Coordinates of C-alpha atoms in Angstrom, one line a residue:
Chain O
M895 CA 68.3 -27.3 23.0
S896 CA 68.7 -28.8 19.6
V897 CA 67.5 -32.2 18.6
K898 CA 71.0 -33.0 17.5
L899 CA 72.4 -32.6 21.1
L900 CA 69.5 -34.6 22.5
L901 CA 70.2 -37.4 20.1
L902 CA 73.9 -37.5 20.9
A903 CA 72.9 -38.8 24.3
I904 CA 74.7 -42.1 25.0
C905 CA 72.5 -45.1 25.2
F906 CA 72.9 -46.2 28.8
P907 CA 70.1 -47.8 30.7
L908 CA 68.0 -45.3 32.6
T909 CA 66.2 -45.9 35.9
A910 CA 62.9 -44.1 36.0
I911 CA 62.2 -42.2 39.2
F912 CA 59.0 -40.3 38.3
G913 CA 57.9 -41.0 34.8
E914 CA 58.5 -44.0 32.6
V915 CA 61.6 -44.3 30.4
R916 CA 60.4 -44.4 26.8
T917 CA 61.6 -43.7 23.3
Y918 CA 60.9 -40.3 21.8
V919 CA 60.9 -39.5 18.2
S920 CA 62.0 -36.2 16.5
K921 CA 59.5 -34.1 14.6
D922 CA 60.9 -35.2 11.3
G923 CA 60.7 -38.8 12.4
K924 CA 64.3 -39.5 11.5
K925 CA 65.8 -39.8 14.9
T926 CA 64.9 -41.3 18.3
F927 CA 66.2 -41.1 21.9
R928 CA 65.3 -42.6 25.2
G929 CA 64.4 -40.4 28.1
E930 CA 62.4 -40.0 31.3
L931 CA 60.1 -37.0 31.5
I932 CA 60.7 -35.1 34.8
E933 CA 58.7 -32.0 34.3
Y934 CA 56.6 -30.1 31.8
E935 CA 55.9 -26.4 31.9
A936 CA 52.7 -25.8 29.9
S937 CA 53.1 -22.0 29.9
T938 CA 56.4 -22.2 28.0
K939 CA 55.8 -25.6 26.4
K940 CA 59.2 -26.8 27.6
A941 CA 60.0 -30.3 28.9
K942 CA 62.7 -31.3 31.3
M943 CA 63.9 -34.7 30.6
R944 CA 66.5 -37.1 32.0
I945 CA 68.5 -38.9 29.3
A946 CA 71.4 -41.3 29.3
R947 CA 74.1 -40.9 32.0
G948 CA 71.7 -39.0 34.2
K949 CA 72.0 -35.9 32.1
V950 CA 69.0 -33.5 32.4
L951 CA 68.0 -31.4 29.4
T952 CA 65.3 -28.8 29.0
F953 CA 63.9 -28.2 25.5
P954 CA 60.7 -27.0 23.7
I955 CA 58.5 -30.0 22.9
E956 CA 57.9 -28.7 19.4
I957 CA 61.0 -30.6 18.3
L958 CA 59.2 -33.9 19.1
S959 CA 56.7 -35.8 17.1
K960 CA 53.1 -34.9 17.5
Q961 CA 52.4 -38.1 19.4
D962 CA 55.3 -37.4 21.8
Q963 CA 54.1 -33.8 22.3
K964 CA 50.7 -35.1 23.2
Y965 CA 52.2 -37.6 25.6
V966 CA 54.3 -34.9 27.4
E967 CA 51.3 -32.6 27.7
E968 CA 49.2 -35.4 29.2
Q969 CA 51.8 -36.8 31.5
G970 CA 53.3 -33.5 32.7
P971 CA 50.6 -32.8 35.4
I972 CA 50.6 -36.4 36.6
I973 CA 54.3 -36.5 37.1
Q974 CA 54.1 -33.1 38.8
A975 CA 51.7 -34.6 41.3
K976 CA 53.9 -37.6 42.0
R977 CA 56.9 -35.5 42.6
S978 CA 55.1 -33.2 44.9
L979 CA 53.9 -35.8 47.3
S980 CA 55.9 -38.1 49.6
I981 CA 54.9 -40.7 52.1
D982 CA 56.9 -41.7 55.1
T983 CA 56.1 -44.5 57.6
K984 CA 57.4 -45.1 61.1
H985 CA 56.7 -48.4 62.8
Y986 CA 55.8 -49.0 66.5
S987 CA 55.0 -52.1 68.4
K988 CA 54.1 -53.1 71.9
R989 CA 53.5 -56.3 73.7
T990 CA 49.9 -56.6 74.8
E991 CA 49.8 -60.0 76.3
K992 CA 52.1 -62.6 77.7
N993 CA 50.9 -65.6 79.5
K994 CA 52.4 -67.3 82.5
P995 CA 52.0 -70.9 81.4
A996 CA 51.4 -73.6 84.0
Q997 CA 52.8 -77.0 83.5
G998 CA 51.6 -78.5 80.2
Q999 CA 50.5 -75.2 78.8
W1000 CA 51.9 -73.3 75.8
H1001 CA 53.8 -70.1 76.1
F1002 CA 52.7 -67.2 74.0
E1003 CA 53.2 -63.5 73.5
K1004 CA 51.0 -61.1 71.6
Y1005 CA 52.0 -57.8 70.1
D1006 CA 50.2 -54.8 68.6
H1007 CA 51.9 -53.2 65.6
N1008 CA 51.1 -49.9 64.0
Y1009 CA 52.6 -47.2 61.9
I1010 CA 52.5 -43.4 61.8
V1011 CA 52.1 -42.4 58.2
T1012 CA 53.4 -38.9 57.3
V1013 CA 52.2 -37.2 54.1
E1014 CA 54.3 -34.4 52.8
N1015 CA 52.9 -32.0 50.2
N1016 CA 55.7 -30.2 48.3
R1017 CA 53.3 -28.5 45.9
D1018 CA 52.4 -24.8 45.8
E1019 CA 48.7 -25.7 46.3
M1020 CA 47.0 -27.4 49.2
L1021 CA 45.6 -30.9 49.1
K1022 CA 42.1 -31.5 50.2
D1023 CA 40.2 -34.6 51.3
V1024 CA 42.9 -37.1 51.1
T1025 CA 42.0 -40.7 51.8
V1026 CA 44.9 -42.7 53.2
E1027 CA 44.3 -46.4 52.5
Y1028 CA 46.8 -48.8 54.0
V1029 CA 47.4 -52.5 54.1
F1030 CA 49.4 -54.5 56.6
F1031 CA 51.1 -57.6 55.1
V1032 CA 51.5 -60.2 57.8
E1033 CA 53.0 -63.7 57.5
R1034 CA 51.1 -66.0 59.9
N1035 CA 52.9 -69.0 61.3
R1036 CA 51.1 -71.6 63.4
R1037 CA 51.4 -75.3 64.1
Q1038 CA 48.7 -76.0 61.5
Y1039 CA 50.2 -73.8 58.7
Q1040 CA 53.2 -71.6 57.9
N1041 CA 53.9 -68.7 55.7
K1042 CA 50.3 -67.7 55.3
I1043 CA 50.1 -64.1 54.0
E1044 CA 47.3 -62.1 55.6
K1045 CA 46.3 -58.5 54.6
I1046 CA 44.9 -56.2 57.2
S1047 CA 43.3 -53.1 55.6
G1048 CA 42.4 -49.8 57.1
S1049 CA 41.9 -46.2 56.1
D1050 CA 41.8 -42.7 57.4
T1051 CA 41.1 -39.2 56.0
I1052 CA 43.2 -36.1 56.0
D1053 CA 41.0 -33.0 55.5
L1054 CA 43.8 -30.8 54.4
V1055 CA 47.5 -30.9 53.7
L1056 CA 48.7 -27.3 53.3
S1057 CA 51.1 -26.4 50.5
N1058 CA 54.7 -27.3 51.7
G1059 CA 53.2 -28.9 54.7
T1060 CA 52.9 -32.3 56.3
E1061 CA 50.1 -34.3 58.1
T1062 CA 50.2 -37.6 59.9
I1063 CA 47.8 -40.4 60.6
T1064 CA 48.2 -43.3 62.9
T1065 CA 47.1 -46.7 61.5
K1066 CA 45.0 -49.1 63.5
S1067 CA 46.9 -51.9 65.1
A1068 CA 47.7 -55.3 63.6
N1069 CA 47.9 -58.1 66.1
L1070 CA 50.8 -60.6 65.8
E1071 CA 51.5 -63.6 68.0
S1072 CA 54.4 -65.8 69.0
W1073 CA 53.9 -69.3 70.3
S1074 CA 56.4 -71.7 71.8
D1075 CA 56.8 -75.1 70.3
N1076 CA 57.0 -77.1 73.5
P1077 CA 54.7 -76.9 76.5
V1078 CA 56.1 -75.9 79.9
M1079 CA 57.7 -78.9 81.6
P1080 CA 58.1 -79.3 85.4
S1081 CA 61.3 -77.8 86.7
G1082 CA 63.8 -79.6 88.9
G1083 CA 66.3 -82.3 88.1
G1084 CA 69.0 -81.7 85.4
G1085 CA 69.2 -79.1 82.8
G1086 CA 67.2 -75.8 82.3
Chain T
M292 CA 60.1 -66.9 77.5
V293 CA 60.4 -70.1 79.4
K294 CA 64.0 -71.3 79.6
G295 CA 64.4 -74.3 77.3
A296 CA 61.2 -73.6 75.3
E297 CA 61.7 -72.8 71.6
S298 CA 59.5 -70.3 69.9
K299 CA 58.9 -71.8 66.6
Y300 CA 55.6 -70.2 65.5
R301 CA 56.1 -66.5 65.2
D302 CA 54.0 -64.1 63.1
K303 CA 56.0 -61.8 61.0
L304 CA 55.1 -58.2 60.0
L305 CA 56.2 -57.9 56.3
G306 CA 55.4 -54.2 56.1
L307 CA 52.8 -51.6 55.3
V308 CA 51.6 -50.3 51.9
V309 CA 49.9 -46.9 51.7
H310 CA 47.8 -45.4 48.9
L311 CA 46.8 -41.8 48.9
K312 CA 43.5 -41.1 47.1
V313 CA 41.8 -38.0 46.0
N314 CA 38.3 -38.2 44.4
G315 CA 38.7 -41.9 44.4
E316 CA 41.8 -41.9 42.4
I317 CA 45.2 -43.1 43.6
I318 CA 47.6 -40.2 43.4
K319 CA 50.5 -41.7 45.3
T320 CA 51.6 -45.0 46.6
G321 CA 54.3 -45.7 49.2
A322 CA 55.4 -48.5 51.5
S323 CA 57.5 -49.1 54.6
N324 CA 59.9 -51.2 52.5
D325 CA 60.5 -52.2 48.9
K326 CA 59.8 -55.9 49.4
V327 CA 56.3 -55.3 50.7
L328 CA 55.6 -52.9 47.8
A329 CA 56.7 -55.6 45.3
L330 CA 54.5 -58.2 47.2
S331 CA 51.6 -55.8 47.0
E332 CA 51.9 -55.3 43.3
K333 CA 52.3 -59.0 42.8
T334 CA 49.1 -59.9 44.7
E335 CA 46.9 -57.1 43.4

């Protein structure tokens, strides 16, 4: 793929998916273009890049400046790793407590929330000793304060994710509460 | 819920952020939703 064709790419904004969108310079330093590195094959020294309008081109990196060639060679494996792994989460919750308030008492309910985290390895090689670190973000609301952000951390380990395989972990539970504003009033008479 | 009572104080689960680490290095980050991921990046 010639430099000329690359540089004819229309300059529309790109949205990076895997690598960063950056400006690349031709070997002779005379021309530039913006692109996102998708893949680099070290054996053939060819890069696959997304340029303007979502067009994907594959070309030998020797047409790029030395600095850009070095960038592609360094970033290629990292981008490959990013592409090859995906994370999916599924949320579950259950009520663990609900009081039966007597007159003058507050009503509350408590819930446990957790997630099942699925790790998918789309690489040709297995992934060993993967630590899964997770953080719940909870907004606490009480009579004394509102919108207080709390982080609840946890971790687990996956010994092995086979190539083209998936593994799951279940997070620990985060406890959330719900409180009524008004205490229970005696029944009878009008209303309610 | 007691009829007539109003639940005004309710905790809210904003989401979960996940980091995959190999040899101590983060190789992948994900989240249950984009907002919590943005919040995580903002607070780190």
